[in-house]
Short mmCIF file of N, CA and C in Angstrom, two decimals:
data_model
loop_
_atom_site.label_atom_id
_atom_site.label_comp_id
_atom_site.label_asym_id
_atom_site.label_seq_id
_atom_site.Cartn_x
_atom_site.Cartn_y
_atom_site.Cartn_z
N MET A 9 14.31 -95.16 -58.18
CA MET A 9 14.25 -95.63 -56.89
C MET A 9 15.08 -96.42 -56.10
N THR A 10 15.63 -96.21 -55.11
CA THR A 10 16.77 -97.04 -54.57
C THR A 10 16.12 -97.91 -53.78
N PRO A 11 16.91 -99.45 -53.74
CA PRO A 11 16.15 -99.94 -53.32
C PRO A 11 16.85 -99.71 -51.40
N PRO A 12 15.89 -100.83 -50.76
CA PRO A 12 15.69 -100.86 -49.19
C PRO A 12 17.23 -101.48 -48.89
N PRO A 13 17.93 -100.61 -47.80
CA PRO A 13 18.95 -101.82 -47.64
C PRO A 13 18.83 -103.07 -47.16
N ASN A 14 19.61 -103.70 -47.37
CA ASN A 14 20.05 -105.63 -47.20
C ASN A 14 19.56 -104.83 -45.99
N THR A 15 18.73 -106.31 -45.70
CA THR A 15 18.48 -106.38 -43.45
C THR A 15 19.56 -107.33 -42.71
N VAL A 16 20.22 -108.07 -43.61
CA VAL A 16 21.19 -108.46 -43.10
C VAL A 16 22.63 -108.28 -43.63
N SER A 17 23.75 -108.72 -42.67
CA SER A 17 24.81 -108.05 -43.02
C SER A 17 25.78 -109.08 -42.75
N ARG A 18 25.46 -110.16 -42.60
CA ARG A 18 26.15 -111.66 -42.42
C ARG A 18 26.67 -111.99 -43.69
N ALA A 19 27.85 -112.34 -43.89
CA ALA A 19 28.49 -112.89 -45.64
C ALA A 19 27.35 -113.78 -46.23
N ALA A 20 27.33 -115.04 -44.41
CA ALA A 20 26.66 -116.28 -44.64
C ALA A 20 25.35 -116.34 -44.91
N LEU A 21 24.88 -115.27 -44.59
CA LEU A 21 23.51 -114.95 -45.15
C LEU A 21 23.55 -114.26 -46.35
N LEU A 22 23.83 -113.48 -47.22
CA LEU A 22 24.07 -113.35 -48.59
C LEU A 22 24.66 -113.99 -49.84
N VAL A 23 23.56 -114.04 -50.65
CA VAL A 23 23.96 -114.14 -51.87
C VAL A 23 24.08 -113.28 -52.85
N GLU A 24 25.03 -113.28 -53.41
CA GLU A 24 25.68 -112.45 -54.24
C GLU A 24 25.15 -110.57 -53.66
N GLY A 25 25.62 -111.11 -52.26
CA GLY A 25 25.20 -109.47 -51.96
C GLY A 25 23.66 -109.37 -51.18
N SER A 26 22.65 -110.04 -51.83
CA SER A 26 21.46 -109.49 -51.80
C SER A 26 20.61 -110.58 -50.46
N ASP A 27 19.70 -110.14 -49.70
CA ASP A 27 18.95 -110.30 -48.80
C ASP A 27 17.84 -111.18 -49.07
N GLU A 28 17.91 -111.06 -50.65
CA GLU A 28 16.30 -111.22 -50.86
C GLU A 28 15.95 -112.98 -50.27
N ALA A 29 17.83 -113.83 -50.81
CA ALA A 29 16.91 -114.99 -50.08
C ALA A 29 16.58 -115.12 -48.21
N PHE A 30 17.29 -114.32 -47.53
CA PHE A 30 17.13 -114.67 -46.18
C PHE A 30 16.21 -114.43 -46.09
N ARG A 31 15.46 -112.92 -46.72
CA ARG A 31 13.71 -112.29 -46.39
C ARG A 31 12.93 -113.54 -47.08
N ALA A 32 13.23 -114.64 -47.71
CA ALA A 32 12.46 -115.07 -47.95
C ALA A 32 12.27 -116.26 -47.08
N MET A 33 13.15 -116.63 -46.38
CA MET A 33 13.87 -117.48 -45.31
C MET A 33 13.09 -117.24 -44.07
N VAL A 34 13.28 -116.14 -44.08
CA VAL A 34 12.55 -115.54 -42.43
C VAL A 34 11.09 -115.18 -42.67
N ASP A 35 10.43 -115.01 -43.97
CA ASP A 35 9.19 -114.80 -44.03
C ASP A 35 8.41 -116.83 -44.02
N ASP A 36 9.09 -117.15 -44.67
CA ASP A 36 8.39 -119.04 -44.52
C ASP A 36 8.93 -119.72 -42.61
N LEU A 37 9.73 -118.68 -42.47
CA LEU A 37 9.77 -119.15 -40.90
C LEU A 37 8.82 -117.80 -40.26
N THR A 38 8.46 -116.96 -40.66
CA THR A 38 6.84 -116.69 -40.12
C THR A 38 5.76 -117.00 -39.82
N HIS A 39 5.31 -117.83 -41.81
CA HIS A 39 4.90 -118.28 -41.76
C HIS A 39 4.02 -119.57 -40.86
N PHE A 40 5.41 -120.66 -41.13
CA PHE A 40 5.58 -121.86 -40.54
C PHE A 40 4.93 -121.38 -39.27
N ALA A 41 5.41 -120.75 -37.83
CA ALA A 41 5.29 -120.05 -36.80
C ALA A 41 4.29 -120.39 -36.75
N SER A 42 3.37 -119.04 -37.91
CA SER A 42 2.13 -118.71 -37.79
C SER A 42 0.74 -120.37 -37.62
N ARG A 43 0.97 -121.06 -38.88
CA ARG A 43 0.44 -121.76 -39.26
C ARG A 43 0.29 -123.06 -37.78
N LEU A 44 2.28 -123.65 -37.27
CA LEU A 44 2.12 -124.13 -35.93
C LEU A 44 1.07 -124.06 -35.10
N GLN A 45 1.19 -122.61 -35.23
CA GLN A 45 0.42 -122.20 -33.63
C GLN A 45 -1.19 -122.41 -33.70
N GLN A 46 -1.45 -122.07 -35.06
CA GLN A 46 -3.06 -122.13 -35.42
C GLN A 46 -2.89 -124.18 -35.28
N ILE A 47 -2.29 -125.01 -35.82
CA ILE A 47 -1.82 -125.98 -35.54
C ILE A 47 -2.45 -126.55 -34.21
N ARG A 48 -1.47 -125.90 -33.16
CA ARG A 48 -1.79 -126.25 -32.15
C ARG A 48 -3.35 -125.77 -31.79
N GLU A 49 -3.34 -124.59 -32.02
CA GLU A 49 -4.92 -124.40 -31.11
C GLU A 49 -5.85 -125.33 -31.31
N ALA A 50 -5.68 -125.73 -32.65
CA ALA A 50 -7.30 -126.42 -33.30
C ALA A 50 -7.32 -127.90 -32.78
N LEU A 51 -6.30 -128.26 -32.04
CA LEU A 51 -5.28 -129.47 -31.50
C LEU A 51 -6.10 -129.18 -30.11
N ALA A 52 -5.71 -128.19 -29.10
CA ALA A 52 -6.13 -127.12 -28.15
C ALA A 52 -7.88 -127.40 -28.07
N ARG A 53 -8.00 -127.28 -29.20
CA ARG A 53 -9.74 -126.75 -29.27
C ARG A 53 -10.57 -128.66 -29.36
N GLN A 54 -9.29 -129.20 -30.07
CA GLN A 54 -10.75 -130.73 -29.72
C GLN A 54 -10.34 -131.09 -28.31
N MET A 55 -9.44 -130.70 -27.06
CA MET A 55 -9.71 -131.29 -25.99
C MET A 55 -9.87 -130.39 -25.04
N GLY A 56 -10.85 -129.54 -26.02
CA GLY A 56 -11.78 -128.36 -25.04
C GLY A 56 -10.30 -127.67 -23.83
N VAL A 57 -9.26 -127.16 -24.08
CA VAL A 57 -8.31 -126.11 -23.60
C VAL A 57 -8.07 -124.81 -25.27
N THR A 58 -7.03 -123.71 -24.15
CA THR A 58 -7.15 -123.33 -25.48
C THR A 58 -4.93 -123.51 -25.24
N ALA A 59 -4.79 -122.87 -26.73
CA ALA A 59 -3.52 -122.95 -26.82
C ALA A 59 -2.07 -123.01 -25.69
N PRO A 60 -2.74 -122.19 -24.83
CA PRO A 60 -1.01 -122.45 -23.63
C PRO A 60 -1.60 -123.57 -22.72
N GLN A 61 -2.52 -123.81 -22.66
CA GLN A 61 -3.24 -124.88 -21.99
C GLN A 61 -2.42 -126.25 -22.58
N TYR A 62 -2.95 -126.56 -23.78
CA TYR A 62 -2.31 -127.56 -24.22
C TYR A 62 -0.65 -127.52 -23.52
N ALA A 63 -0.26 -126.57 -24.17
CA ALA A 63 1.11 -126.49 -23.80
C ALA A 63 1.42 -127.06 -22.75
N VAL A 64 0.91 -126.61 -21.78
CA VAL A 64 1.00 -127.20 -20.01
C VAL A 64 0.97 -128.34 -20.30
N LEU A 65 -0.52 -128.53 -20.81
CA LEU A 65 -0.58 -130.56 -21.35
C LEU A 65 0.57 -131.48 -21.86
N MET A 66 1.20 -130.56 -22.39
CA MET A 66 2.04 -131.81 -23.27
C MET A 66 2.80 -131.77 -22.47
N ALA A 67 3.58 -130.48 -21.89
CA ALA A 67 4.65 -130.64 -21.46
C ALA A 67 4.58 -131.45 -19.88
N LEU A 68 3.46 -131.58 -19.09
CA LEU A 68 3.51 -132.60 -18.25
C LEU A 68 3.33 -133.88 -18.71
N ALA A 69 2.54 -134.51 -19.96
CA ALA A 69 2.51 -135.50 -20.27
C ALA A 69 4.02 -136.19 -20.53
N ARG A 70 4.79 -135.65 -20.60
CA ARG A 70 6.26 -136.18 -21.89
C ARG A 70 7.18 -136.34 -20.00
N ARG A 71 6.59 -136.09 -18.86
CA ARG A 71 7.18 -136.55 -17.56
C ARG A 71 6.92 -138.02 -17.70
N PRO A 72 7.64 -138.06 -16.69
CA PRO A 72 7.73 -139.64 -16.19
C PRO A 72 6.31 -140.15 -15.44
N PRO A 73 5.41 -140.98 -16.04
CA PRO A 73 4.13 -141.08 -14.83
C PRO A 73 4.18 -140.45 -13.73
N ASN A 74 3.10 -139.78 -13.09
CA ASN A 74 2.49 -139.15 -11.85
C ASN A 74 4.43 -138.59 -10.89
N THR A 75 5.12 -137.81 -12.10
CA THR A 75 5.55 -137.19 -11.45
C THR A 75 5.61 -135.73 -11.75
N PRO A 76 5.62 -135.31 -10.76
CA PRO A 76 5.45 -133.93 -10.20
C PRO A 76 6.74 -133.02 -10.86
N VAL A 77 5.52 -131.50 -11.19
CA VAL A 77 6.91 -130.64 -11.64
C VAL A 77 6.11 -129.28 -10.87
N GLY A 78 7.59 -128.96 -10.50
CA GLY A 78 7.17 -127.20 -9.93
C GLY A 78 7.15 -125.71 -11.27
N VAL A 79 5.65 -125.18 -10.37
CA VAL A 79 5.65 -124.45 -11.33
C VAL A 79 6.82 -123.35 -11.87
N LYS A 80 7.89 -123.00 -11.01
CA LYS A 80 8.79 -122.47 -11.45
C LYS A 80 9.82 -123.54 -12.87
N ASP A 81 9.49 -124.61 -12.58
CA ASP A 81 10.01 -125.64 -13.65
C ASP A 81 9.07 -125.53 -14.82
N LEU A 82 8.01 -125.62 -14.35
CA LEU A 82 7.17 -125.76 -16.00
C LEU A 82 6.67 -124.40 -16.65
N ALA A 83 7.02 -123.67 -16.05
CA ALA A 83 7.79 -122.24 -16.88
C ALA A 83 8.42 -121.26 -17.42
N SER A 84 9.75 -122.08 -16.61
CA SER A 84 10.96 -122.15 -17.38
C SER A 84 11.20 -123.49 -19.20
N ARG A 85 10.20 -124.05 -19.51
CA ARG A 85 10.53 -125.40 -19.93
C ARG A 85 9.73 -125.24 -20.45
N LEU A 86 8.53 -123.90 -20.23
CA LEU A 86 7.41 -123.25 -22.00
C LEU A 86 8.02 -121.83 -22.37
N ARG A 87 9.34 -121.66 -21.34
CA ARG A 87 10.24 -120.15 -21.82
C ARG A 87 8.48 -119.01 -21.54
N VAL A 88 8.03 -119.36 -20.08
CA VAL A 88 7.13 -118.15 -19.95
C VAL A 88 7.08 -117.70 -18.37
N SER A 89 6.71 -117.13 -17.59
CA SER A 89 6.73 -116.10 -16.60
C SER A 89 5.97 -117.88 -15.34
N VAL A 90 6.27 -117.21 -14.27
CA VAL A 90 5.52 -118.21 -13.29
C VAL A 90 4.12 -117.42 -13.57
N PRO A 91 3.77 -115.99 -13.32
CA PRO A 91 2.41 -115.89 -13.12
C PRO A 91 1.42 -116.86 -14.00
N PHE A 92 1.84 -116.85 -15.18
CA PHE A 92 1.24 -117.04 -16.17
C PHE A 92 1.05 -118.59 -16.15
N ILE A 93 2.20 -119.04 -15.08
CA ILE A 93 1.93 -120.97 -15.22
C ILE A 93 0.62 -121.13 -13.78
N VAL A 94 0.75 -120.23 -13.20
CA VAL A 94 0.40 -120.17 -12.15
C VAL A 94 -1.63 -119.69 -12.95
N THR A 95 -1.45 -118.96 -13.67
CA THR A 95 -2.94 -118.95 -13.90
C THR A 95 -3.64 -120.03 -15.00
N GLU A 96 -2.87 -120.17 -15.76
CA GLU A 96 -3.31 -121.49 -16.81
C GLU A 96 -3.94 -122.60 -15.79
N THR A 97 -2.09 -122.99 -14.92
CA THR A 97 -2.73 -124.48 -14.39
C THR A 97 -3.71 -124.13 -13.25
N LYS A 98 -4.31 -123.08 -13.19
CA LYS A 98 -5.84 -123.24 -11.94
C LYS A 98 -6.98 -123.57 -13.03
N LYS A 99 -6.60 -123.24 -14.04
CA LYS A 99 -7.85 -123.17 -14.70
C LYS A 99 -8.31 -124.73 -15.34
N LEU A 100 -6.53 -124.87 -15.65
CA LEU A 100 -6.81 -126.41 -16.10
C LEU A 100 -6.83 -127.28 -14.94
N GLU A 101 -6.76 -126.76 -13.52
CA GLU A 101 -7.29 -127.42 -11.96
C GLU A 101 -8.84 -127.69 -12.24
N ALA A 102 -10.02 -126.64 -12.92
CA ALA A 102 -11.09 -126.45 -12.84
C ALA A 102 -11.57 -127.37 -13.63
N LEU A 103 -11.02 -127.76 -14.79
CA LEU A 103 -12.14 -128.08 -15.55
C LEU A 103 -11.43 -130.05 -15.03
N GLY A 104 -10.61 -130.32 -14.37
CA GLY A 104 -9.64 -131.24 -14.03
C GLY A 104 -9.13 -132.57 -14.47
N PHE A 105 -8.04 -131.38 -15.30
CA PHE A 105 -6.82 -132.02 -16.19
C PHE A 105 -5.50 -132.05 -15.34
N VAL A 106 -5.56 -131.29 -14.55
CA VAL A 106 -4.81 -131.41 -13.54
C VAL A 106 -4.40 -131.21 -11.89
N SER A 107 -4.12 -131.80 -11.14
CA SER A 107 -3.72 -131.20 -9.24
C SER A 107 -2.90 -130.44 -9.70
N LYS A 108 -2.69 -129.44 -8.34
CA LYS A 108 -1.96 -129.05 -7.84
C LYS A 108 -1.45 -130.03 -6.10
N ARG A 109 -0.21 -130.15 -5.73
CA ARG A 109 -0.16 -130.72 -4.22
C ARG A 109 1.55 -129.88 -3.76
N PRO A 110 1.10 -129.53 -2.66
CA PRO A 110 2.34 -128.85 -2.03
C PRO A 110 2.91 -129.64 -1.77
N VAL A 111 4.67 -129.41 -2.50
CA VAL A 111 6.08 -129.64 -1.69
C VAL A 111 6.14 -129.74 0.01
N ALA A 112 6.84 -131.05 0.09
CA ALA A 112 6.74 -131.47 1.10
C ALA A 112 7.53 -130.98 1.85
N ASP A 113 8.77 -130.68 1.10
CA ASP A 113 9.94 -130.02 2.20
C ASP A 113 9.90 -128.75 1.78
N ASP A 114 9.43 -128.03 1.42
CA ASP A 114 8.19 -126.28 1.36
C ASP A 114 7.14 -126.26 0.65
N ARG A 115 6.23 -125.83 1.85
CA ARG A 115 4.72 -125.69 1.80
C ARG A 115 4.84 -124.93 0.90
N ARG A 116 5.63 -123.82 0.84
CA ARG A 116 4.96 -122.54 -0.44
C ARG A 116 5.18 -123.17 -1.36
N LYS A 117 5.70 -123.97 -1.83
CA LYS A 117 5.85 -124.28 -3.61
C LYS A 117 4.24 -125.49 -4.00
N ILE A 118 4.70 -125.60 -4.83
CA ILE A 118 3.14 -126.23 -5.28
C ILE A 118 4.22 -126.67 -6.47
N ASP A 119 3.76 -128.29 -6.36
CA ASP A 119 3.93 -129.67 -8.16
C ASP A 119 2.65 -129.42 -8.67
N ILE A 120 2.83 -129.65 -9.79
CA ILE A 120 1.44 -129.52 -10.79
C ILE A 120 1.24 -130.91 -11.39
N VAL A 121 0.29 -131.76 -11.42
CA VAL A 121 0.50 -133.63 -12.23
C VAL A 121 -0.31 -133.54 -12.79
N LEU A 122 -0.39 -134.64 -13.90
CA LEU A 122 -1.93 -134.37 -14.87
C LEU A 122 -2.41 -135.01 -13.66
N THR A 123 -3.79 -135.29 -13.86
CA THR A 123 -4.62 -136.19 -13.18
C THR A 123 -5.52 -137.36 -14.17
N ASP A 124 -6.52 -138.50 -13.68
CA ASP A 124 -7.06 -139.45 -14.74
C ASP A 124 -7.12 -138.56 -15.99
N LYS A 125 -8.15 -137.77 -15.69
CA LYS A 125 -9.05 -137.00 -16.90
C LYS A 125 -7.88 -136.57 -17.48
N GLY A 126 -7.08 -135.80 -17.24
CA GLY A 126 -5.32 -135.07 -17.86
C GLY A 126 -5.03 -136.08 -18.97
N SER A 127 -5.27 -137.25 -18.46
CA SER A 127 -4.36 -138.05 -18.59
C SER A 127 -5.22 -139.17 -20.05
N ARG A 128 -6.13 -138.92 -20.17
CA ARG A 128 -7.28 -139.26 -20.68
C ARG A 128 -7.50 -138.77 -21.85
N ALA A 129 -7.54 -137.48 -21.78
CA ALA A 129 -7.55 -136.70 -22.56
C ALA A 129 -5.94 -136.30 -23.36
N ILE A 130 -4.86 -136.72 -22.80
CA ILE A 130 -4.03 -136.26 -23.83
C ILE A 130 -4.06 -137.65 -24.81
N GLU A 131 -4.42 -139.38 -24.08
CA GLU A 131 -4.14 -140.13 -24.93
C GLU A 131 -5.79 -140.16 -25.88
N ALA A 132 -6.69 -139.44 -25.71
CA ALA A 132 -7.75 -139.57 -26.99
C ALA A 132 -6.99 -138.53 -28.29
N ILE A 133 -6.29 -137.54 -27.75
CA ILE A 133 -5.44 -136.68 -29.15
C ILE A 133 -4.68 -137.25 -29.51
N GLY A 134 -4.33 -138.31 -29.45
CA GLY A 134 -2.57 -138.45 -29.35
C GLY A 134 -2.79 -139.00 -31.14
N ASP A 135 -3.80 -140.52 -31.06
CA ASP A 135 -3.90 -140.17 -32.48
C ASP A 135 -3.86 -139.25 -33.89
N ARG A 136 -5.09 -137.89 -33.44
CA ARG A 136 -4.79 -136.81 -34.24
C ARG A 136 -3.59 -136.10 -34.33
N GLN A 137 -2.77 -136.52 -33.44
CA GLN A 137 -1.61 -135.16 -32.74
C GLN A 137 -0.62 -135.85 -34.05
N ARG A 138 -0.15 -137.22 -34.28
CA ARG A 138 0.10 -137.96 -34.75
C ARG A 138 0.37 -138.18 -36.56
N ALA A 139 -0.85 -137.81 -36.71
CA ALA A 139 -1.67 -137.99 -37.93
C ALA A 139 -1.14 -136.37 -38.74
N VAL A 140 -1.03 -135.57 -37.92
CA VAL A 140 -0.81 -133.81 -38.60
C VAL A 140 0.54 -133.89 -38.43
N ASN A 141 1.48 -134.08 -37.02
CA ASN A 141 2.67 -134.52 -37.08
C ASN A 141 3.34 -134.80 -38.05
N ASP A 142 2.52 -136.04 -39.04
CA ASP A 142 3.31 -137.65 -39.74
C ASP A 142 3.17 -136.39 -41.34
N VAL A 143 1.92 -135.75 -41.07
CA VAL A 143 1.85 -134.99 -42.20
C VAL A 143 2.53 -133.34 -42.13
N LEU A 144 2.46 -132.67 -41.08
CA LEU A 144 3.50 -131.49 -41.23
C LEU A 144 5.01 -131.75 -41.17
N PHE A 145 5.42 -132.81 -41.20
CA PHE A 145 6.66 -133.06 -41.17
C PHE A 145 6.92 -134.02 -42.27
N SER A 146 6.22 -133.97 -42.93
CA SER A 146 6.53 -135.90 -44.52
C SER A 146 8.32 -134.90 -44.65
N SER A 147 7.94 -134.08 -44.94
CA SER A 147 9.71 -133.80 -46.07
C SER A 147 10.49 -134.08 -45.33
N LEU A 148 10.38 -134.23 -43.88
CA LEU A 148 12.19 -134.18 -43.71
C LEU A 148 12.38 -136.16 -43.82
N ASN A 149 13.86 -136.23 -43.91
CA ASN A 149 14.33 -137.79 -43.19
C ASN A 149 14.98 -137.64 -42.47
N VAL A 150 15.55 -138.90 -42.02
CA VAL A 150 16.11 -138.05 -40.80
C VAL A 150 17.57 -137.19 -40.61
N THR A 151 18.49 -136.90 -41.46
CA THR A 151 18.93 -136.47 -41.63
C THR A 151 18.67 -134.52 -41.23
N LYS A 152 17.43 -134.37 -42.29
CA LYS A 152 17.04 -133.40 -42.52
C LYS A 152 16.19 -133.09 -41.09
N PHE A 153 15.86 -134.39 -40.34
CA PHE A 153 15.64 -133.79 -39.29
C PHE A 153 16.11 -133.64 -37.96
N SER A 154 17.44 -134.25 -37.42
CA SER A 154 18.78 -133.86 -37.34
C SER A 154 19.08 -132.88 -37.61
N ALA A 155 19.34 -132.12 -38.81
CA ALA A 155 20.01 -130.59 -38.74
C ALA A 155 18.83 -129.61 -38.92
N LEU A 156 17.46 -130.11 -38.82
CA LEU A 156 16.70 -128.53 -38.28
C LEU A 156 16.51 -128.83 -37.07
N ARG A 157 16.49 -129.96 -36.18
CA ARG A 157 16.36 -129.78 -34.22
C ARG A 157 17.45 -128.82 -34.44
N THR A 158 18.58 -129.41 -35.31
CA THR A 158 19.73 -127.93 -34.59
C THR A 158 19.80 -126.77 -34.59
N ILE A 159 19.13 -126.50 -36.05
CA ILE A 159 19.01 -125.67 -36.05
C ILE A 159 18.22 -124.42 -35.19
N ALA A 160 16.82 -125.16 -34.98
CA ALA A 160 15.86 -124.42 -34.41
C ALA A 160 16.24 -124.15 -33.23
N SER A 161 17.26 -124.75 -31.81
CA SER A 161 17.58 -125.31 -30.85
C SER A 161 18.70 -123.60 -30.94
N GLU A 162 19.69 -123.38 -31.73
CA GLU A 162 20.26 -122.85 -31.99
C GLU A 162 19.91 -121.39 -32.13
N LEU A 163 19.02 -121.26 -33.20
CA LEU A 163 17.82 -119.79 -33.75
C LEU A 163 17.08 -119.23 -32.32
N LEU A 164 16.45 -120.47 -31.66
CA LEU A 164 16.11 -120.05 -29.91
C LEU A 164 16.67 -119.62 -29.44
N ASN A 165 17.94 -120.08 -29.50
CA ASN A 165 18.76 -120.07 -28.38
C ASN A 165 19.40 -118.41 -28.95
N SER A 166 19.72 -117.89 -30.00
CA SER A 166 20.15 -116.14 -29.92
C SER A 166 18.68 -115.48 -29.99
N CYS A 167 17.57 -116.07 -29.86
CA CYS A 167 15.76 -115.08 -29.99
C CYS A 167 15.88 -114.17 -28.61
N ASP A 168 16.71 -114.38 -27.70
CA ASP A 168 16.88 -113.34 -26.58
C ASP A 168 17.25 -111.89 -26.71
N ARG A 169 19.39 -112.24 -27.30
CA ARG A 169 19.88 -111.36 -27.83
C ARG A 169 19.25 -110.23 -28.66
N ALA A 170 18.36 -111.05 -29.58
CA ALA A 170 18.56 -110.13 -30.63
C ALA A 170 17.00 -109.45 -30.35
N PHE A 171 16.53 -109.85 -29.42
CA PHE A 171 15.06 -109.04 -29.08
C PHE A 171 15.33 -108.14 -28.16
N GLU A 172 16.21 -107.87 -27.27
CA GLU A 172 17.25 -106.54 -26.54
C GLU A 172 17.81 -106.02 -27.77
N LEU A 173 18.40 -106.40 -28.66
CA LEU A 173 18.27 -105.36 -30.12
C LEU A 173 17.35 -104.92 -30.07
N ALA A 174 16.41 -105.59 -30.54
CA ALA A 174 15.04 -104.86 -31.36
C ALA A 174 14.39 -104.00 -30.26
N GLU A 175 14.61 -104.56 -29.56
CA GLU A 175 13.74 -103.17 -28.19
C GLU A 175 14.55 -102.22 -27.92
N LYS A 176 16.00 -101.61 -28.55
CA LYS A 176 16.11 -100.49 -27.63
C LYS A 176 15.65 -99.53 -28.68
#
């Protein structure tokens, strides 16, 4: 039986002409991403929200206190659509975690801010987040952490083009 063709052609990604190590790395990344999503879902459940709502809350929490953020900016930061943010923030508003304010100089736009309840929920999950992240990334030292940040950013930047190629 003929072995399947290599899944990559770049020499830097082949070991002695084989893509076996590359495929193993992709499998590891895929499993890591899946487990990371499961972890985020578990943390979200602790807060009484969904994983996408958790992502919205965390993005808002990392802003300076009481600093509003526009729907478009939030969508861009989370790499999702504006309608998605509108839908999720409506749900978060109904739960009392965020409030929406019209932008003073453009009443068509809305800013989103954490409410006191939203801030308290984020504070309440903080110890668990720290414990989870400390375990999840326990294998990283300063050098590995810096390298991983760079590599993750670079890989993320190539995703859109790769997706376009996959969709053709």
